[in-house]
PDB file of C-alpha atoms in Angstrom:
ATOM      1  CA  MET A   1     -71.007 -39.722   0.805  1.00  0.00           C
ATOM      2  CA  ASN A   2     -72.784 -38.650  -2.395  1.00  0.00           C
ATOM      3  CA  LEU A   3     -74.641 -35.920  -0.519  1.00  0.00           C
ATOM      4  CA  ASN A   4     -71.298 -34.715   0.860  1.00  0.00           C
ATOM      5  CA  ILE A   5     -69.936 -34.493  -2.692  1.00  0.00           C
ATOM      6  CA  ALA A   6     -73.047 -32.567  -3.796  1.00  0.00           C
ATOM      7  CA  ILE A   7     -72.579 -30.079  -0.940  1.00  0.00           C
ATOM      8  CA  LEU A   8     -68.866 -29.771  -1.776  1.00  0.00           C
ATOM      9  CA  ILE A   9     -69.767 -28.978  -5.391  1.00  0.00           C
ATOM     10  CA  ILE A  10     -72.169 -26.261  -4.142  1.00  0.00           C
ATOM     11  CA  LEU A  11     -69.315 -24.932  -1.977  1.00  0.00           C
ATOM     12  CA  MET A  12     -67.021 -24.851  -5.017  1.00  0.00           C
ATOM     13  CA  VAL A  13     -69.607 -23.082  -7.192  1.00  0.00           C
ATOM     14  CA  ALA A  14     -70.184 -20.499  -4.439  1.00  0.00           C
ATOM     15  CA  ALA A  15     -66.407 -19.933  -4.204  1.00  0.00           C
ATOM     16  CA  LEU A  16     -66.164 -19.442  -7.975  1.00  0.00           C
ATOM     17  CA  TRP A  17     -69.153 -17.078  -7.862  1.00  0.00           C
ATOM     18  CA  THR A  18     -67.527 -15.103  -5.026  1.00  0.00           C
ATOM     19  CA  THR A  19     -64.312 -14.749  -7.007  1.00  0.00           C
ATOM     20  CA  MET A  20     -65.723 -14.081 -10.462  1.00  0.00           C
ATOM     21  CA  THR A  21     -68.814 -11.959  -9.973  1.00  0.00           C
ATOM     22  CA  ARG A  22     -68.430  -8.302 -10.911  1.00  0.00           C
ATOM     23  CA  SER A  23     -70.441  -6.886  -8.034  1.00  0.00           C
ATOM     24  CA  LEU A  24     -68.721  -6.886  -4.637  1.00  0.00           C
ATOM     25  CA  LEU A  25     -72.118  -7.107  -2.954  1.00  0.00           C
ATOM     26  CA  ARG A  26     -72.893 -10.332  -4.798  1.00  0.00           C
ATOM     27  CA  ALA A  27     -69.423 -11.603  -3.888  1.00  0.00           C
ATOM     28  CA  ALA A  28     -70.206 -11.016  -0.188  1.00  0.00           C
ATOM     29  CA  ILE A  29     -73.474 -12.935  -0.593  1.00  0.00           C
ATOM     30  CA  GLY A  30     -71.542 -15.726  -2.331  1.00  0.00           C
ATOM     31  CA  LEU A  31     -69.257 -15.878   0.710  1.00  0.00           C
ATOM     32  CA  ALA A  32     -72.305 -16.335   2.950  1.00  0.00           C
ATOM     33  CA  PHE A  33     -73.463 -19.221   0.735  1.00  0.00           C
ATOM     34  CA  MET A  34     -69.994 -20.760   1.003  1.00  0.00           C
ATOM     35  CA  SER A  35     -70.226 -20.652   4.793  1.00  0.00           C
ATOM     36  CA  LEU A  36     -73.707 -22.173   4.612  1.00  0.00           C
ATOM     37  CA  ALA A  37     -72.424 -25.106   2.535  1.00  0.00           C
ATOM     38  CA  LEU A  38     -69.476 -25.546   4.914  1.00  0.00           C
ATOM     39  CA  THR A  39     -71.925 -25.568   7.849  1.00  0.00           C
ATOM     40  CA  LEU A  40     -73.875 -28.408   6.227  1.00  0.00           C
ATOM     41  CA  ILE A  41     -70.650 -30.380   5.728  1.00  0.00           C
ATOM     42  CA  MET A  42     -69.726 -29.806   9.382  1.00  0.00           C
ATOM     43  CA  PHE A  43     -73.115 -31.048  10.577  1.00  0.00           C
ATOM     44  CA  ARG A  44     -72.733 -34.153   8.439  1.00  0.00           C
ATOM     45  CA  LEU A  45     -69.245 -34.810   9.847  1.00  0.00           C
ATOM     46  CA  ASN A  46     -70.456 -34.783  13.486  1.00  0.00           C
ATOM     47  CA  SER A  47     -69.121 -31.305  14.278  1.00  0.00           C
ATOM     48  CA  GLY A  48     -72.314 -29.609  15.410  1.00  0.00           C
ATOM     49  CA  LEU A  49     -70.874 -26.924  17.704  1.00  0.00           C
ATOM     50  CA  ALA A  50     -68.304 -25.728  15.157  1.00  0.00           C
ATOM     51  CA  ALA A  51     -71.108 -25.692  12.563  1.00  0.00           C
ATOM     52  CA  VAL A  52     -73.192 -23.387  14.751  1.00  0.00           C
ATOM     53  CA  PHE A  53     -70.185 -21.053  15.136  1.00  0.00           C
ATOM     54  CA  GLU A  54     -69.587 -21.143  11.382  1.00  0.00           C
ATOM     55  CA  LEU A  55     -73.233 -20.354  10.683  1.00  0.00           C
ATOM     56  CA  SER A  56     -73.507 -17.473  13.136  1.00  0.00           C
ATOM     57  CA  VAL A  57     -70.095 -15.846  12.643  1.00  0.00           C
ATOM     58  CA  CYS A  58     -68.963 -16.706   9.105  1.00  0.00           C
ATOM     59  CA  ALA A  59     -72.366 -16.814   7.386  1.00  0.00           C
ATOM     60  CA  GLY A  60     -73.851 -14.007   9.484  1.00  0.00           C
ATOM     61  CA  LEU A  61     -71.361 -11.531  10.887  1.00  0.00           C
ATOM     62  CA  ILE A  62     -68.573 -11.487   8.287  1.00  0.00           C
ATOM     63  CA  PRO A  63     -70.805 -10.922   5.191  1.00  0.00           C
ATOM     64  CA  VAL A  64     -72.496  -8.088   7.126  1.00  0.00           C
ATOM     65  CA  LEU A  65     -69.043  -6.603   7.773  1.00  0.00           C
ATOM     66  CA  PHE A  66     -68.220  -6.836   4.063  1.00  0.00           C
ATOM     67  CA  VAL A  67     -71.567  -5.339   3.023  1.00  0.00           C
ATOM     68  CA  SER A  68     -71.145  -2.391   5.407  1.00  0.00           C
ATOM     69  CA  THR A  69     -67.589  -1.826   4.125  1.00  0.00           C
ATOM     70  CA  ILE A  70     -68.817  -1.888   0.516  1.00  0.00           C
ATOM     71  CA  SER A  71     -71.585   0.589   1.374  1.00  0.00           C
ATOM     72  CA  LEU A  72     -69.045   2.909   3.041  1.00  0.00           C
ATOM     73  CA  THR A  73     -66.849   3.022  -0.068  1.00  0.00           C
ATOM     74  CA  HIS A  74     -67.919   5.012  -3.121  1.00  0.00           C
ATOM     75  CA  PRO A  75     -69.446   3.130  -6.085  1.00  0.00           C
ATOM     76  CA  LEU A  76     -67.749   3.163  -9.490  1.00  0.00           C
ATOM     77  CA  THR A  77     -69.014   5.352 -12.347  1.00  0.00           C
ATOM     78  CA  LYS A  78     -70.610   3.700 -15.391  1.00  0.00           C
ATOM     79  CA  GLN A  79     -67.488   4.306 -17.483  1.00  0.00           C
ATOM     80  CA  GLU A  80     -65.277   2.755 -14.806  1.00  0.00           C
ATOM     81  CA  VAL A  81     -67.643  -0.231 -14.565  1.00  0.00           C
ATOM     82  CA  MET A  82     -67.387  -0.884 -18.313  1.00  0.00           C
ATOM     83  CA  GLN A  83     -63.597  -0.578 -18.182  1.00  0.00           C
ATOM     84  CA  HIS A  84     -63.379  -2.901 -15.163  1.00  0.00           C
ATOM     85  CA  MET A  85     -65.669  -5.468 -16.811  1.00  0.00           C
ATOM     86  CA  LYS A  86     -63.390  -5.836 -19.826  1.00  0.00           C
ATOM     87  CA  ASP A  87     -60.369  -5.958 -17.555  1.00  0.00           C
ATOM     88  CA  ARG A  88     -61.951  -8.553 -15.247  1.00  0.00           C
ATOM     89  CA  ILE A  89     -63.040 -10.871 -18.057  1.00  0.00           C
ATOM     90  CA  ARG A  90     -59.492 -10.792 -19.412  1.00  0.00           C
ATOM     91  CA  ARG A  91     -57.984 -11.653 -16.015  1.00  0.00           C
ATOM     92  CA  PHE A  92     -60.553 -14.067 -14.575  1.00  0.00           C
ATOM     93  CA  TRP A  93     -61.719 -16.291 -17.418  1.00  0.00           C
ATOM     94  CA  TYR A  94     -58.810 -18.689 -16.810  1.00  0.00           C
ATOM     95  CA  LEU A  95     -60.056 -19.607 -13.325  1.00  0.00           C
ATOM     96  CA  PRO A  96     -62.967 -21.989 -14.170  1.00  0.00           C
ATOM     97  CA  LEU A  97     -60.707 -23.586 -16.764  1.00  0.00           C
ATOM     98  CA  ILE A  98     -57.914 -24.105 -14.207  1.00  0.00           C
ATOM     99  CA  ILE A  99     -60.392 -25.512 -11.664  1.00  0.00           C
ATOM    100  CA  VAL A 100     -61.928 -27.968 -14.139  1.00  0.00           C
ATOM    101  CA  ILE A 101     -58.505 -29.148 -15.350  1.00  0.00           C
ATOM    102  CA  ALA A 102     -57.187 -29.443 -11.776  1.00  0.00           C
ATOM    103  CA  GLY A 103     -60.326 -31.321 -10.703  1.00  0.00           C
ATOM    104  CA  ILE A 104     -60.104 -33.809 -13.584  1.00  0.00           C
ATOM    105  CA  ALA A 105     -56.348 -34.294 -13.138  1.00  0.00           C
ATOM    106  CA  LEU A 106     -56.616 -34.803  -9.379  1.00  0.00           C
ATOM    107  CA  SER A 107     -59.550 -37.208  -9.642  1.00  0.00           C
ATOM    108  CA  PHE A 108     -57.456 -39.501 -11.869  1.00  0.00           C
ATOM    109  CA  ILE A 109     -54.573 -39.637  -9.415  1.00  0.00           C
ATOM    110  CA  THR A 110     -54.530 -42.784  -7.305  1.00  0.00           C
ATOM    111  CA  VAL A 111     -53.243 -41.764  -3.929  1.00  0.00           C
ATOM    112  CA  THR A 112     -51.496 -44.108  -1.563  1.00  0.00           C
ATOM    113  CA  LEU A 113     -51.457 -42.129   1.636  1.00  0.00           C
ATOM    114  CA  ASN A 114     -49.713 -43.917   4.443  1.00  0.00           C
ATOM    115  CA  ILE A 115     -51.656 -42.323   7.263  1.00  0.00           C
ATOM    116  CA  LYS A 116     -51.299 -43.913  10.671  1.00  0.00           C
ATOM    117  CA  LEU A 117     -54.308 -42.960  12.699  1.00  0.00           C
ATOM    118  CA  PRO A 118     -53.983 -42.629  16.478  1.00  0.00           C
ATOM    119  CA  PRO A 119     -55.702 -45.300  18.537  1.00  0.00           C
ATOM    120  CA  LYS A 120     -59.372 -44.691  19.224  1.00  0.00           C
ATOM    121  CA  GLU A 121     -60.063 -43.006  22.530  1.00  0.00           C
ATOM    122  CA  ALA A 122     -63.239 -42.300  24.416  1.00  0.00           C
ATOM    123  CA  GLU A 123     -64.699 -39.212  22.741  1.00  0.00           C
ATOM    124  CA  GLU A 124     -64.651 -36.129  24.960  1.00  0.00           C
ATOM    125  CA  SER A 125     -67.084 -33.268  24.603  1.00  0.00           C
ATOM    126  CA  VAL A 126     -65.919 -30.006  23.012  1.00  0.00           C
ATOM    127  CA  ARG A 127     -66.439 -28.232  26.316  1.00  0.00           C
ATOM    128  CA  ALA A 128     -64.152 -30.693  28.111  1.00  0.00           C
ATOM    129  CA  VAL A 129     -61.470 -30.313  25.426  1.00  0.00           C
ATOM    130  CA  LEU A 130     -61.632 -26.503  25.462  1.00  0.00           C
ATOM    131  CA  TRP A 131     -61.906 -25.933  29.216  1.00  0.00           C
ATOM    132  CA  ASN A 132     -59.862 -28.833  30.608  1.00  0.00           C
ATOM    133  CA  GLY A 133     -57.632 -30.074  27.776  1.00  0.00           C
ATOM    134  CA  ARG A 134     -56.701 -26.882  25.923  1.00  0.00           C
ATOM    135  CA  PRO A 135     -57.293 -23.862  28.189  1.00  0.00           C
ATOM    136  CA  LEU A 136     -54.558 -21.950  26.342  1.00  0.00           C
ATOM    137  CA  TYR A 137     -56.813 -21.902  23.269  1.00  0.00           C
ATOM    138  CA  LEU A 138     -59.294 -19.858  25.298  1.00  0.00           C
ATOM    139  CA  VAL A 139     -56.574 -17.533  26.585  1.00  0.00           C
ATOM    140  CA  GLY A 140     -55.370 -17.084  22.993  1.00  0.00           C
ATOM    141  CA  GLN A 141     -58.903 -16.299  21.822  1.00  0.00           C
ATOM    142  CA  ILE A 142     -59.330 -13.682  24.543  1.00  0.00           C
ATOM    143  CA  ILE A 143     -55.984 -12.065  23.656  1.00  0.00           C
ATOM    144  CA  VAL A 144     -56.870 -12.036  19.937  1.00  0.00           C
ATOM    145  CA  LEU A 145     -60.287 -10.494  20.675  1.00  0.00           C
ATOM    146  CA  LEU A 146     -58.703  -7.793  22.854  1.00  0.00           C
ATOM    147  CA  ALA A 147     -56.036  -7.099  20.207  1.00  0.00           C
ATOM    148  CA  GLY A 148     -58.766  -6.777  17.567  1.00  0.00           C
ATOM    149  CA  ALA A 149     -60.844  -4.459  19.742  1.00  0.00           C
ATOM    150  CA  PHE A 150     -57.829  -2.206  20.455  1.00  0.00           C
ATOM    151  CA  GLY A 151     -56.860  -2.296  16.766  1.00  0.00           C
ATOM    152  CA  VAL A 152     -60.294  -1.097  15.662  1.00  0.00           C
ATOM    153  CA  VAL A 153     -60.329   1.611  18.367  1.00  0.00           C
ATOM    154  CA  ILE A 154     -56.908   2.892  17.225  1.00  0.00           C
ATOM    155  CA  LEU A 155     -57.902   2.829  13.522  1.00  0.00           C
ATOM    156  CA  PHE A 156     -61.076   4.872  14.061  1.00  0.00           C
ATOM    157  CA  LYS A 157     -59.441   7.181  16.598  1.00  0.00           C
ATOM    158  CA  GLU A 158     -56.856   8.163  13.983  1.00  0.00           C
ATOM    159  CA  SER A 159     -59.506   8.809  11.369  1.00  0.00           C
ATOM    160  CA  GLU A 160     -61.462  11.048  13.782  1.00  0.00           C
ATOM    161  CA  GLU A 161     -58.355  13.103  14.495  1.00  0.00           C
ATOM    162  CA  LYS A 162     -57.871  13.642  10.737  1.00  0.00           C
TER     163      LYS A 162
ATOM    164  CA  MET B   1     -63.934 -47.952   4.557  1.00  0.00           C
ATOM    165  CA  GLU B   2     -60.313 -47.070   3.975  1.00  0.00           C
ATOM    166  CA  VAL B   3     -59.012 -43.713   5.203  1.00  0.00           C
ATOM    167  CA  VAL B   4     -57.885 -42.622   1.746  1.00  0.00           C
ATOM    168  CA  GLN B   5     -61.296 -43.330   0.234  1.00  0.00           C
ATOM    169  CA  ILE B   6     -62.964 -40.933   2.682  1.00  0.00           C
ATOM    170  CA  PHE B   7     -60.162 -38.375   2.790  1.00  0.00           C
ATOM    171  CA  TRP B   8     -59.271 -38.015  -0.899  1.00  0.00           C
ATOM    172  CA  PRO B   9     -62.535 -36.449  -2.241  1.00  0.00           C
ATOM    173  CA  PHE B  10     -62.456 -33.856   0.541  1.00  0.00           C
ATOM    174  CA  LEU B  11     -58.755 -33.189  -0.025  1.00  0.00           C
ATOM    175  CA  LEU B  12     -59.436 -32.722  -3.743  1.00  0.00           C
ATOM    176  CA  PHE B  13     -62.016 -30.031  -2.984  1.00  0.00           C
ATOM    177  CA  VAL B  14     -59.713 -28.409  -0.414  1.00  0.00           C
ATOM    178  CA  ILE B  15     -56.960 -28.164  -3.065  1.00  0.00           C
ATOM    179  CA  MET B  16     -59.405 -26.603  -5.542  1.00  0.00           C
ATOM    180  CA  LEU B  17     -60.617 -24.112  -2.917  1.00  0.00           C
ATOM    181  CA  PHE B  18     -56.973 -23.219  -2.303  1.00  0.00           C
ATOM    182  CA  ILE B  19     -56.437 -22.633  -6.030  1.00  0.00           C
ATOM    183  CA  ILE B  20     -59.509 -20.345  -6.155  1.00  0.00           C
ATOM    184  CA  GLY B  21     -58.384 -18.376  -3.079  1.00  0.00           C
ATOM    185  CA  ILE B  22     -54.800 -17.917  -4.253  1.00  0.00           C
ATOM    186  CA  TYR B  23     -55.956 -16.974  -7.770  1.00  0.00           C
ATOM    187  CA  CYS B  24     -58.374 -14.428  -6.304  1.00  0.00           C
ATOM    188  CA  ILE B  25     -55.649 -12.803  -4.189  1.00  0.00           C
ATOM    189  CA  ALA B  26     -53.016 -12.905  -6.945  1.00  0.00           C
ATOM    190  CA  ILE B  27     -55.129 -11.567  -9.802  1.00  0.00           C
ATOM    191  CA  THR B  28     -57.329  -8.908  -8.220  1.00  0.00           C
ATOM    192  CA  PHE B  29     -56.450  -5.244  -7.710  1.00  0.00           C
ATOM    193  CA  ASN B  30     -59.368  -4.616  -5.365  1.00  0.00           C
ATOM    194  CA  LEU B  31     -58.597  -4.689  -1.635  1.00  0.00           C
ATOM    195  CA  ILE B  32     -62.030  -6.028  -0.609  1.00  0.00           C
ATOM    196  CA  ARG B  33     -61.784  -8.814  -3.158  1.00  0.00           C
ATOM    197  CA  ALA B  34     -58.339  -9.725  -1.799  1.00  0.00           C
ATOM    198  CA  LEU B  35     -59.962 -10.108   1.640  1.00  0.00           C
ATOM    199  CA  LEU B  36     -62.624 -12.322   0.071  1.00  0.00           C
ATOM    200  CA  GLY B  37     -59.805 -14.465  -1.355  1.00  0.00           C
ATOM    201  CA  ALA B  38     -58.264 -14.755   2.107  1.00  0.00           C
ATOM    202  CA  GLU B  39     -61.680 -15.835   3.427  1.00  0.00           C
ATOM    203  CA  ILE B  40     -61.836 -18.592   0.806  1.00  0.00           C
ATOM    204  CA  LEU B  41     -58.389 -19.827   1.914  1.00  0.00           C
ATOM    205  CA  ILE B  42     -59.549 -19.883   5.559  1.00  0.00           C
ATOM    206  CA  LYS B  43     -62.643 -21.880   4.542  1.00  0.00           C
ATOM    207  CA  ALA B  44     -60.371 -24.450   2.869  1.00  0.00           C
ATOM    208  CA  ILE B  45     -58.338 -24.800   6.083  1.00  0.00           C
ATOM    209  CA  THR B  46     -61.518 -25.128   8.171  1.00  0.00           C
ATOM    210  CA  LEU B  47     -62.786 -27.907   5.919  1.00  0.00           C
ATOM    211  CA  LEU B  48     -59.435 -29.707   6.121  1.00  0.00           C
ATOM    212  CA  VAL B  49     -59.371 -29.591   9.949  1.00  0.00           C
ATOM    213  CA  ILE B  50     -62.963 -30.836  10.233  1.00  0.00           C
ATOM    214  CA  VAL B  51     -62.343 -33.733   7.841  1.00  0.00           C
ATOM    215  CA  ALA B  52     -59.097 -34.660   9.637  1.00  0.00           C
ATOM    216  CA  GLY B  53     -60.988 -34.678  12.957  1.00  0.00           C
ATOM    217  CA  PHE B  54     -63.747 -36.850  11.499  1.00  0.00           C
ATOM    218  CA  ILE B  55     -61.330 -39.398  10.064  1.00  0.00           C
ATOM    219  CA  SER B  56     -59.147 -39.629  13.164  1.00  0.00           C
ATOM    220  CA  GLY B  57     -62.227 -39.859  15.398  1.00  0.00           C
ATOM    221  CA  ARG B  58     -61.307 -36.714  17.331  1.00  0.00           C
ATOM    222  CA  THR B  59     -64.107 -34.403  16.345  1.00  0.00           C
ATOM    223  CA  ALA B  60     -64.083 -32.635  19.724  1.00  0.00           C
ATOM    224  CA  LEU B  61     -60.461 -31.537  19.294  1.00  0.00           C
ATOM    225  CA  ALA B  62     -61.084 -30.549  15.665  1.00  0.00           C
ATOM    226  CA  GLN B  63     -64.073 -28.468  16.748  1.00  0.00           C
ATOM    227  CA  ALA B  64     -62.002 -26.737  19.433  1.00  0.00           C
ATOM    228  CA  VAL B  65     -59.390 -25.842  16.786  1.00  0.00           C
ATOM    229  CA  VAL B  66     -62.069 -24.670  14.338  1.00  0.00           C
ATOM    230  CA  ILE B  67     -63.763 -22.486  16.956  1.00  0.00           C
ATOM    231  CA  SER B  68     -60.398 -20.834  17.699  1.00  0.00           C
ATOM    232  CA  LEU B  69     -59.844 -20.435  13.943  1.00  0.00           C
ATOM    233  CA  ILE B  70     -63.247 -18.757  13.513  1.00  0.00           C
ATOM    234  CA  VAL B  71     -62.485 -16.294  16.331  1.00  0.00           C
ATOM    235  CA  VAL B  72     -59.101 -15.417  14.774  1.00  0.00           C
ATOM    236  CA  GLU B  73     -60.736 -15.141  11.330  1.00  0.00           C
ATOM    237  CA  ALA B  74     -63.478 -12.775  12.546  1.00  0.00           C
ATOM    238  CA  VAL B  75     -61.027 -10.533  14.398  1.00  0.00           C
ATOM    239  CA  SER B  76     -58.477 -10.396  11.573  1.00  0.00           C
ATOM    240  CA  ILE B  77     -61.167  -9.613   8.981  1.00  0.00           C
ATOM    241  CA  THR B  78     -62.589  -6.865  11.210  1.00  0.00           C
ATOM    242  CA  VAL B  79     -59.173  -5.209  11.581  1.00  0.00           C
ATOM    243  CA  ALA B  80     -58.408  -5.689   7.863  1.00  0.00           C
ATOM    244  CA  VAL B  81     -61.719  -4.088   6.926  1.00  0.00           C
ATOM    245  CA  GLY B  82     -60.872  -1.139   9.189  1.00  0.00           C
ATOM    246  CA  ILE B  83     -57.499  -0.770   7.448  1.00  0.00           C
ATOM    247  CA  VAL B  84     -59.199  -0.983   4.016  1.00  0.00           C
ATOM    248  CA  LEU B  85     -61.625   1.779   5.049  1.00  0.00           C
ATOM    249  CA  GLY B  86     -58.675   3.874   6.242  1.00  0.00           C
ATOM    250  CA  ILE B  87     -56.906   3.381   2.898  1.00  0.00           C
ATOM    251  CA  HIS B  88     -60.099   4.284   1.052  1.00  0.00           C
ATOM    252  CA  GLY B  89     -60.483   7.438   3.155  1.00  0.00           C
ATOM    253  CA  HIS B  90     -56.900   8.395   2.330  1.00  0.00           C
ATOM    254  CA  ASN B  91     -56.784   7.546  -1.386  1.00  0.00           C
ATOM    255  CA  ASN B  92     -60.502   7.573  -2.315  1.00  0.00           C
ATOM    256  CA  SER B  93     -59.950   4.265  -4.097  1.00  0.00           C
ATOM    257  CA  LEU B  94     -59.737   0.548  -3.327  1.00  0.00           C
ATOM    258  CA  ASP B  95     -57.566  -0.151  -6.355  1.00  0.00           C
ATOM    259  CA  THR B  96     -54.084  -1.241  -5.315  1.00  0.00           C
ATOM    260  CA  ARG B  97     -52.636   0.461  -8.415  1.00  0.00           C
ATOM    261  CA  LYS B  98     -53.969   3.825  -7.280  1.00  0.00           C
ATOM    262  CA  ILE B  99     -52.777   3.607  -3.689  1.00  0.00           C
ATOM    263  CA  ALA B 100     -50.124   6.173  -2.892  1.00  0.00           C
ATOM    264  CA  ASP B 101     -46.572   4.916  -2.645  1.00  0.00           C
ATOM    265  CA  THR B 102     -45.871   4.234   1.025  1.00  0.00           C
ATOM    266  CA  ASP B 103     -42.100   4.650   0.572  1.00  0.00           C
ATOM    267  CA  LYS B 104     -42.454   8.362  -0.100  1.00  0.00           C
TER     268      LYS B 104
END
């Protein structure tokens, strides 16, 4: 349990880093670290397959997407950077304060959740759940992937025409 | 161990991740940073689903949901990034204050 808390704290620090760092590139790297910490939590909570997906897609593919987007947009001039820095400090310095206060306040709350857990069943494998129990999830995933592919094609087709 | 004792620390961190994500989206004027905020919110949801699956003893179902969530997340971020690039090509800026008024 203590190791879980340590990993959760790393996750929180990575999230704060992602939000507060000035450089977008560093923010994308912070996002990858967040996914890495979440992967460790998933492995520790017996969710190995989802952890592998998280590691490959969220810690691998999505930061690469962000980095390529950042490299395709023009960097700010030195004057703009200085202006943005002052602006950012003014807007973002509240966040760590809010998080610390929220964390302390929430940790003092004694919760009485009346959760009724379902009866224990024989654990199925993820494959069995996805293919036999919830085939519509797969259909939905295929539709979403196709919609995304068509969306990207349409977006770049328009920009070529321009 | 009682359910609350396992669930509460995770829920606390999920709430804090939510605060960070919403703050990031609400405060920033940069479109890429807004997407990063949305990513943080999705991570909070993923963590919540995994913990709920672990506590209820249905990790297989939770994993199936999380895998679907990751697919939706990847696709939506890809399309959003394409839209952001389109906006940048049109306005030469990622600042929401400098984006041309769409009502015109």
